[in-house]
Amino acid sequence: MEEDCEESSSARAFYSCDFDWQELREEIEGARSPEVGSVGLSSSTHASSGPDLTYRRTSPSQTGIDVILEAERSRGADGGKPAFCPSAWEAFHRNHSKALFFKERRYLVKEFPELVDNPRAISVLEVGCGTGSSVAPILRANKNATCYGCDCSAAALDRAELLVAGQAGLLESQNKKFRPFLCDISVQSFPSWLCCSSCRATSLQSCGPSQDDNGVNSRSTSAEQMQQSSEGSCCVGGVSIVMLIFTLSAIPLERMRHVLAECAAVLRPGGHLLFRDYGLYDMTMLRFPSAQKLADRLYFRKDGTLSYFFSLEVVRELLTSVGLVEEELQYACVQLVNRRKQVPMKRVWVHAKFTKPETAAVCTR
């Protein structure tokens, strides 16, 4: 879940570099006192009222990808109990149902030109599409795009459909090119109409196996429409672009690679995974009180949602571990100003584009 101020600056800010990340790191680390007994995931309980997570104290030297791998091992030891309840996001979107909490991400079509520059028809899947703030500007900018969007919150999907349907400048045929479906991808798999089991198996040969195959509780009407759109083929045939925009940071550590393996499975060979999320030492990370820290770089909000702050190294290791190839990976460092308080705000996001090798086979329509 991104902060609203992330959306309030000009599009230019989202692909500029206002300060040096390494200098920010040195500034923060130099001012920080040594942490004692930082918190990581395991089986003991904690007194604070965070999400339904269990964890243990870890060595301060255990950071980054090591913490994620340890969380995966801990999940295997405790039988794979889900790490959080998606009802936190459902409650969040119901509480903000009167207004669009996240403004349109118009910067995405400039940040990722693949979304609009391709003269051919493209299919885009946004994982964690929320209220449609990403898909709306894409559909408006590219008449050849079909956008699928999944989210664990039915309330968010309702808002997304209303947002797209009410877009000025969109033809009725374009409105029909937004196809939302309900899916908690942290514990489920994508539906078979998106990429059938035989095609997934072929595709996953170069991506590593998915950890779960629990099916999807998708909206029945949307599923029927999407099955009909496959025109009698075994499935839609995967998608040419997968977007993870401020989504992976809200996924429990031990589920991140499952989510990425699912994304790689439905991505067509030569397709792109477009990623944008919180970066290490972002202003919001520094504002979290220590009582809300669950593990290195992982915090919980009072509404029960999670927020992880990525380094480039962690993003690289996670995405290459599911068979994707790095094309772009960098910090986006943007300095904003709080207009009311005139306080500078240093925002750090990770921008990445990874590609699925052409040798990975998947069916096409």
Short mmCIF file of C-alpha atoms in Angstrom, two decimals:
data_model
loop_
_atom_site.label_atom_id
_atom_site.label_comp_id
_atom_site.label_asym_id
_atom_site.label_seq_id
_atom_site.Cartn_x
_atom_site.Cartn_y
_atom_site.Cartn_z
CA MET A 1 0.00 0.00 0.00
CA GLU A 2 1.66 3.22 -1.10
CA GLU A 3 1.34 6.53 0.68
CA ASP A 4 -0.95 9.10 -0.90
CA CYS A 5 1.91 11.63 -1.17
CA GLU A 6 3.61 9.25 -3.61
CA GLU A 7 0.87 10.07 -6.06
CA SER A 8 0.67 13.82 -5.48
CA SER A 9 3.81 14.99 -7.28
CA SER A 10 4.32 15.44 -11.00
CA ALA A 11 4.94 12.53 -13.33
CA ARG A 12 8.47 13.82 -13.88
CA ALA A 13 9.37 12.94 -10.31
CA PHE A 14 8.78 9.25 -10.79
CA TYR A 15 11.69 8.74 -13.13
CA SER A 16 14.14 11.35 -11.81
CA CYS A 17 16.97 11.12 -9.28
CA ASP A 18 16.84 14.02 -6.83
CA PHE A 19 19.45 12.62 -4.44
CA ASP A 20 21.98 9.81 -4.23
CA TRP A 21 20.73 6.66 -2.52
CA GLN A 22 24.18 5.71 -1.24
CA GLU A 23 24.55 9.10 0.43
CA LEU A 24 21.13 8.67 2.04
CA ARG A 25 22.17 5.24 3.31
CA GLU A 26 25.35 6.63 4.86
CA GLU A 27 23.37 9.45 6.44
CA ILE A 28 20.79 7.09 7.96
CA GLU A 29 23.25 4.44 9.10
CA GLY A 30 25.54 7.06 10.60
CA ALA A 31 22.71 8.53 12.67
CA ARG A 32 21.19 5.20 13.74
CA SER A 33 22.11 3.65 17.06
CA PRO A 34 22.91 -0.10 16.99
CA GLU A 35 19.73 -2.15 17.15
CA VAL A 36 19.50 -4.86 19.77
CA GLY A 37 17.34 -7.91 19.28
CA SER A 38 15.68 -7.02 16.02
CA VAL A 39 12.57 -9.04 15.35
CA GLY A 40 12.16 -11.82 12.78
CA LEU A 41 9.57 -14.45 11.97
CA SER A 42 9.19 -17.64 14.01
CA SER A 43 6.95 -19.38 16.53
CA SER A 44 6.91 -17.24 19.67
CA THR A 45 4.26 -14.59 20.32
CA HIS A 46 4.54 -10.81 20.55
CA ALA A 47 2.63 -8.47 22.82
CA SER A 48 1.77 -5.85 20.20
CA SER A 49 -1.52 -5.89 18.29
CA GLY A 50 -0.20 -6.49 14.78
CA PRO A 51 -1.41 -8.92 12.12
CA ASP A 52 -1.62 -12.65 12.83
CA LEU A 53 2.12 -13.28 12.58
CA THR A 54 4.45 -15.36 14.71
CA TYR A 55 8.17 -14.78 14.90
CA ARG A 56 11.35 -15.00 16.96
CA ARG A 57 14.28 -12.76 17.71
CA THR A 58 17.07 -12.92 15.16
CA SER A 59 20.64 -11.77 14.90
CA PRO A 60 21.04 -8.13 13.77
CA SER A 61 23.35 -9.50 11.05
CA GLN A 62 20.47 -11.44 9.46
CA THR A 63 19.14 -9.07 6.81
CA GLY A 64 17.68 -8.89 3.32
CA ILE A 65 17.23 -12.17 1.49
CA ASP A 66 18.43 -14.16 4.53
CA VAL A 67 15.36 -13.07 6.49
CA ILE A 68 13.06 -14.07 3.62
CA LEU A 69 14.68 -17.50 3.31
CA GLU A 70 14.44 -18.00 7.08
CA ALA A 71 10.74 -17.09 6.93
CA GLU A 72 10.21 -19.72 4.22
CA ARG A 73 11.94 -22.35 6.37
CA SER A 74 9.87 -21.37 9.41
CA ARG A 75 6.67 -21.70 7.38
CA GLY A 76 7.67 -25.22 6.35
CA ALA A 77 8.32 -26.14 9.98
CA ASP A 78 4.95 -24.90 11.26
CA GLY A 79 2.86 -26.60 8.59
CA GLY A 80 2.39 -23.62 6.30
CA LYS A 81 -0.13 -21.61 8.31
CA PRO A 82 -1.09 -18.45 6.36
CA ALA A 83 0.86 -15.48 7.67
CA PHE A 84 -1.89 -12.88 7.57
CA CYS A 85 -5.56 -12.44 6.89
CA PRO A 86 -6.59 -10.69 3.65
CA SER A 87 -9.60 -9.30 5.50
CA ALA A 88 -7.32 -6.43 6.57
CA TRP A 89 -7.27 -5.20 2.97
CA GLU A 90 -11.00 -5.79 2.57
CA ALA A 91 -11.62 -3.64 5.65
CA PHE A 92 -9.21 -1.00 4.35
CA HIS A 93 -11.02 -0.65 1.02
CA ARG A 94 -14.46 -0.67 2.64
CA ASN A 95 -13.34 2.11 4.99
CA HIS A 96 -12.19 4.18 2.01
CA SER A 97 -15.11 3.37 -0.29
CA LYS A 98 -16.40 6.94 -0.49
CA ALA A 99 -13.39 8.33 -2.34
CA LEU A 100 -10.50 7.15 -4.46
CA PHE A 101 -7.75 6.77 -1.85
CA PHE A 102 -4.99 6.22 -4.41
CA LYS A 103 -4.87 8.69 -7.25
CA GLU A 104 -4.34 7.48 -10.79
CA ARG A 105 -0.79 6.35 -11.49
CA ARG A 106 -0.46 8.22 -14.75
CA TYR A 107 3.32 8.09 -14.46
CA LEU A 108 3.35 4.35 -15.22
CA VAL A 109 2.89 4.79 -18.97
CA LYS A 110 5.99 7.02 -18.99
CA GLU A 111 7.95 4.90 -16.54
CA PHE A 112 7.19 1.71 -18.49
CA PRO A 113 6.80 2.58 -22.21
CA GLU A 114 6.13 -1.11 -22.96
CA LEU A 115 2.58 -0.45 -21.80
CA VAL A 116 1.81 1.92 -24.68
CA ASP A 117 4.53 1.75 -27.35
CA ASN A 118 3.75 -1.71 -28.69
CA PRO A 119 1.67 -1.46 -31.91
CA ARG A 120 0.33 -4.98 -31.37
CA ALA A 121 -2.41 -5.97 -28.96
CA ILE A 122 -1.03 -6.61 -25.48
CA SER A 123 -2.47 -8.31 -22.42
CA VAL A 124 -1.57 -6.92 -19.00
CA LEU A 125 -2.13 -8.57 -15.63
CA GLU A 126 -1.87 -6.36 -12.56
CA VAL A 127 -1.43 -8.41 -9.41
CA GLY A 128 -3.00 -6.51 -6.53
CA CYS A 129 -4.85 -4.06 -8.77
CA GLY A 130 -6.72 -2.43 -5.89
CA THR A 131 -9.18 0.22 -7.01
CA GLY A 132 -7.90 0.38 -10.59
CA SER A 133 -5.56 3.37 -10.28
CA SER A 134 -3.02 1.66 -12.56
CA VAL A 135 -5.23 0.04 -15.20
CA ALA A 136 -7.35 3.13 -15.90
CA PRO A 137 -4.51 5.25 -17.36
CA ILE A 138 -3.18 2.24 -19.30
CA LEU A 139 -6.54 1.61 -20.99
CA ARG A 140 -6.86 5.29 -21.75
CA ALA A 141 -3.37 5.50 -23.29
CA ASN A 142 -3.42 2.20 -25.22
CA LYS A 143 -6.51 1.14 -27.16
CA ASN A 144 -4.83 -2.19 -27.95
CA ALA A 145 -4.44 -3.21 -24.30
CA THR A 146 -6.53 -5.76 -22.43
CA CYS A 147 -6.05 -5.49 -18.67
CA TYR A 148 -6.70 -8.28 -16.20
CA GLY A 149 -6.64 -7.29 -12.55
CA CYS A 150 -6.72 -9.48 -9.46
CA ASP A 151 -7.00 -8.50 -5.83
CA CYS A 152 -7.82 -10.17 -2.51
CA SER A 153 -10.48 -7.52 -1.79
CA ALA A 154 -13.90 -7.69 -3.44
CA ALA A 155 -14.57 -4.12 -2.32
CA ALA A 156 -11.48 -2.93 -4.18
CA LEU A 157 -12.55 -4.72 -7.36
CA ASP A 158 -16.00 -3.13 -7.16
CA ARG A 159 -14.34 0.29 -7.01
CA ALA A 160 -12.02 -0.61 -9.88
CA GLU A 161 -14.92 -1.55 -12.16
CA LEU A 162 -16.70 1.71 -11.33
CA LEU A 163 -13.54 3.73 -11.97
CA VAL A 164 -12.89 2.20 -15.39
CA ALA A 165 -16.56 2.35 -16.40
CA GLY A 166 -16.67 6.06 -15.55
CA GLN A 167 -13.51 7.02 -17.44
CA ALA A 168 -13.94 9.91 -19.84
CA GLY A 169 -12.48 9.20 -23.25
CA LEU A 170 -12.82 5.43 -23.00
CA LEU A 171 -14.94 3.70 -25.60
CA GLU A 172 -17.42 1.06 -24.46
CA SER A 173 -15.26 -1.56 -26.14
CA GLN A 174 -12.30 -0.43 -24.00
CA ASN A 175 -14.34 -0.70 -20.81
CA LYS A 176 -14.90 -4.35 -21.69
CA LYS A 177 -11.13 -4.83 -21.88
CA PHE A 178 -10.80 -4.58 -18.11
CA ARG A 179 -11.40 -8.00 -16.58
CA PRO A 180 -11.09 -8.10 -12.78
CA PHE A 181 -11.17 -11.28 -10.70
CA LEU A 182 -10.90 -12.11 -7.02
CA CYS A 183 -7.72 -13.91 -5.99
CA ASP A 184 -5.53 -13.89 -2.89
CA ILE A 185 -2.34 -14.73 -4.72
CA SER A 186 -0.37 -14.99 -1.48
CA VAL A 187 -2.01 -18.38 -0.83
CA GLN A 188 -3.70 -19.28 -4.12
CA SER A 189 -2.80 -19.86 -7.76
CA PHE A 190 -4.01 -18.02 -10.82
CA PRO A 191 -7.12 -19.56 -12.45
CA SER A 192 -6.81 -22.11 -15.24
CA TRP A 193 -8.56 -19.88 -17.79
CA LEU A 194 -5.60 -17.50 -17.55
CA CYS A 195 -3.02 -20.23 -18.13
CA CYS A 196 -4.11 -23.87 -18.00
CA SER A 197 -2.30 -26.55 -16.00
CA SER A 198 -0.52 -28.12 -18.98
CA CYS A 199 0.71 -24.75 -20.21
CA ARG A 200 1.74 -23.76 -16.69
CA ALA A 201 3.75 -26.97 -16.35
CA THR A 202 5.59 -26.27 -19.60
CA SER A 203 6.19 -22.66 -18.66
CA LEU A 204 7.38 -23.46 -15.15
CA GLN A 205 10.13 -25.78 -16.37
CA SER A 206 12.44 -22.78 -16.51
CA CYS A 207 10.90 -20.92 -13.59
CA GLY A 208 10.81 -23.41 -10.73
CA PRO A 209 7.68 -25.02 -9.30
CA SER A 210 4.91 -23.05 -7.68
CA GLN A 211 4.46 -23.85 -4.00
CA ASP A 212 0.67 -24.13 -4.07
CA ASP A 213 -2.19 -25.16 -6.31
CA ASN A 214 -5.25 -24.19 -4.32
CA GLY A 215 -7.36 -22.75 -7.14
CA VAL A 216 -9.04 -19.36 -7.15
CA ASN A 217 -12.29 -18.13 -5.70
CA SER A 218 -12.89 -15.82 -8.64
CA ARG A 219 -16.06 -13.91 -9.45
CA SER A 220 -18.16 -16.43 -11.36
CA THR A 221 -19.47 -13.95 -13.93
CA SER A 222 -16.01 -12.66 -14.75
CA ALA A 223 -14.64 -16.18 -15.00
CA GLU A 224 -17.38 -17.16 -17.45
CA GLN A 225 -16.73 -14.12 -19.62
CA MET A 226 -13.02 -14.79 -19.66
CA GLN A 227 -13.49 -18.45 -20.53
CA GLN A 228 -15.69 -17.41 -23.45
CA SER A 229 -13.03 -14.95 -24.60
CA SER A 230 -10.54 -17.77 -25.02
CA GLU A 231 -12.49 -18.74 -28.15
CA GLY A 232 -12.37 -22.44 -27.48
CA SER A 233 -8.64 -22.67 -26.76
CA CYS A 234 -7.36 -24.37 -23.62
CA CYS A 235 -6.89 -20.98 -21.92
CA VAL A 236 -6.18 -17.32 -22.57
CA GLY A 237 -2.54 -18.28 -23.05
CA GLY A 238 -0.95 -16.19 -20.35
CA VAL A 239 -0.18 -12.48 -20.58
CA SER A 240 2.52 -10.38 -22.20
CA ILE A 241 3.02 -8.10 -19.17
CA VAL A 242 2.66 -8.66 -15.43
CA MET A 243 2.65 -5.64 -13.14
CA LEU A 244 3.51 -5.64 -9.44
CA ILE A 245 2.99 -2.05 -8.34
CA PHE A 246 3.26 -1.60 -4.56
CA THR A 247 1.97 -5.15 -4.08
CA LEU A 248 4.87 -7.42 -3.14
CA SER A 249 5.75 -5.27 -0.11
CA ALA A 250 2.34 -6.17 1.37
CA ILE A 251 2.93 -9.93 0.97
CA PRO A 252 4.31 -11.94 3.93
CA LEU A 253 8.00 -12.71 3.51
CA GLU A 254 7.52 -16.46 3.25
CA ARG A 255 4.98 -16.04 0.42
CA MET A 256 6.92 -13.67 -1.83
CA ARG A 257 8.59 -16.30 -3.98
CA HIS A 258 5.31 -18.18 -4.39
CA VAL A 259 3.72 -14.99 -5.73
CA LEU A 260 6.62 -14.39 -8.12
CA ALA A 261 6.58 -18.01 -9.32
CA GLU A 262 2.89 -17.61 -10.14
CA CYS A 263 3.62 -14.41 -12.05
CA ALA A 264 6.40 -16.11 -14.02
CA ALA A 265 4.11 -19.07 -14.79
CA VAL A 266 1.47 -16.96 -16.55
CA LEU A 267 3.95 -14.65 -18.28
CA ARG A 268 4.49 -15.45 -21.95
CA PRO A 269 8.06 -16.03 -23.17
CA GLY A 270 9.63 -12.68 -23.98
CA GLY A 271 7.10 -10.93 -21.74
CA HIS A 272 7.97 -8.40 -19.04
CA LEU A 273 7.39 -8.22 -15.31
CA LEU A 274 7.16 -4.55 -14.34
CA PHE A 275 7.89 -3.81 -10.69
CA ARG A 276 7.65 -0.73 -8.51
CA ASP A 277 7.65 -0.80 -4.72
CA TYR A 278 9.07 0.70 -1.54
CA GLY A 279 12.85 1.02 -1.38
CA LEU A 280 15.20 0.67 1.57
CA TYR A 281 15.44 3.90 3.64
CA ASP A 282 12.27 5.37 2.21
CA MET A 283 10.83 8.09 4.42
CA THR A 284 7.91 5.90 5.49
CA MET A 285 10.28 3.17 6.72
CA LEU A 286 12.06 5.64 8.99
CA ARG A 287 8.76 6.82 10.47
CA PHE A 288 7.65 3.40 11.73
CA PRO A 289 8.01 3.03 15.52
CA SER A 290 10.16 0.11 16.67
CA ALA A 291 7.10 -1.60 18.18
CA GLN A 292 5.74 -2.12 14.65
CA LYS A 293 8.85 -3.85 13.35
CA LEU A 294 8.36 -7.56 12.62
CA ALA A 295 11.65 -8.39 10.90
CA ASP A 296 14.49 -6.66 9.12
CA ARG A 297 12.81 -4.13 6.77
CA LEU A 298 9.32 -5.53 7.52
CA TYR A 299 6.71 -3.53 9.46
CA PHE A 300 3.00 -3.77 10.17
CA ARG A 301 0.54 -0.92 10.02
CA LYS A 302 -2.12 -0.43 12.65
CA ASP A 303 -4.77 -1.51 10.15
CA GLY A 304 -3.17 -4.98 9.98
CA THR A 305 -1.46 -4.61 6.59
CA LEU A 306 2.25 -5.20 5.99
CA SER A 307 4.99 -3.07 4.46
CA TYR A 308 8.40 -4.37 3.37
CA PHE A 309 11.20 -2.14 2.07
CA PHE A 310 13.29 -3.63 -0.73
CA SER A 311 16.95 -3.35 -1.60
CA LEU A 312 18.05 -3.87 -5.19
CA GLU A 313 19.85 -7.05 -4.15
CA VAL A 314 16.70 -8.60 -2.68
CA VAL A 315 14.61 -7.75 -5.74
CA ARG A 316 17.28 -9.21 -8.03
CA GLU A 317 17.56 -12.43 -6.04
CA LEU A 318 13.80 -12.94 -5.77
CA LEU A 319 13.05 -12.37 -9.44
CA THR A 320 15.99 -14.31 -10.85
CA SER A 321 15.11 -17.23 -8.55
CA VAL A 322 11.90 -17.75 -10.56
CA GLY A 323 13.69 -17.71 -13.91
CA LEU A 324 13.35 -14.05 -14.95
CA VAL A 325 16.17 -12.00 -16.47
CA GLU A 326 17.09 -8.52 -15.27
CA GLU A 327 16.77 -5.63 -17.72
CA GLU A 328 16.30 -2.61 -15.47
CA LEU A 329 16.84 -2.31 -11.72
CA GLN A 330 17.45 0.93 -9.87
CA TYR A 331 16.37 3.15 -7.00
CA ALA A 332 14.06 6.06 -7.80
CA CYS A 333 15.04 8.76 -5.31
CA VAL A 334 12.60 11.67 -5.19
CA GLN A 335 12.54 14.61 -2.81
CA LEU A 336 9.10 16.04 -2.19
CA VAL A 337 8.05 18.88 0.10
CA ASN A 338 5.19 18.84 2.58
CA ARG A 339 3.40 22.00 1.49
CA ARG A 340 1.74 22.62 4.83
CA LYS A 341 4.81 22.12 7.01
CA GLN A 342 7.45 22.90 4.37
CA VAL A 343 9.31 19.76 5.40
CA PRO A 344 11.42 17.88 2.81
CA MET A 345 10.44 14.23 2.29
CA LYS A 346 12.93 11.80 0.76
CA ARG A 347 11.07 9.02 -1.00
CA VAL A 348 12.81 5.87 -2.23
CA TRP A 349 11.20 3.37 -4.58
CA VAL A 350 12.59 0.42 -6.49
CA HIS A 351 12.01 0.44 -10.24
CA ALA A 352 12.57 -2.82 -12.10
CA LYS A 353 11.86 -4.57 -15.37
CA PHE A 354 12.57 -8.29 -15.74
CA THR A 355 11.92 -10.50 -18.77
CA LYS A 356 10.94 -14.12 -19.23
CA PRO A 357 13.38 -15.91 -21.59
CA GLU A 358 12.09 -16.76 -25.04
CA THR A 359 13.08 -20.38 -24.49
CA ALA A 360 10.34 -20.81 -21.86
CA ALA A 361 7.38 -22.24 -23.80
CA VAL A 362 3.75 -21.44 -23.10
CA CYS A 363 0.69 -21.76 -25.29
CA THR A 364 -0.54 -18.74 -27.25
CA ARG A 365 -3.96 -17.98 -28.65
#
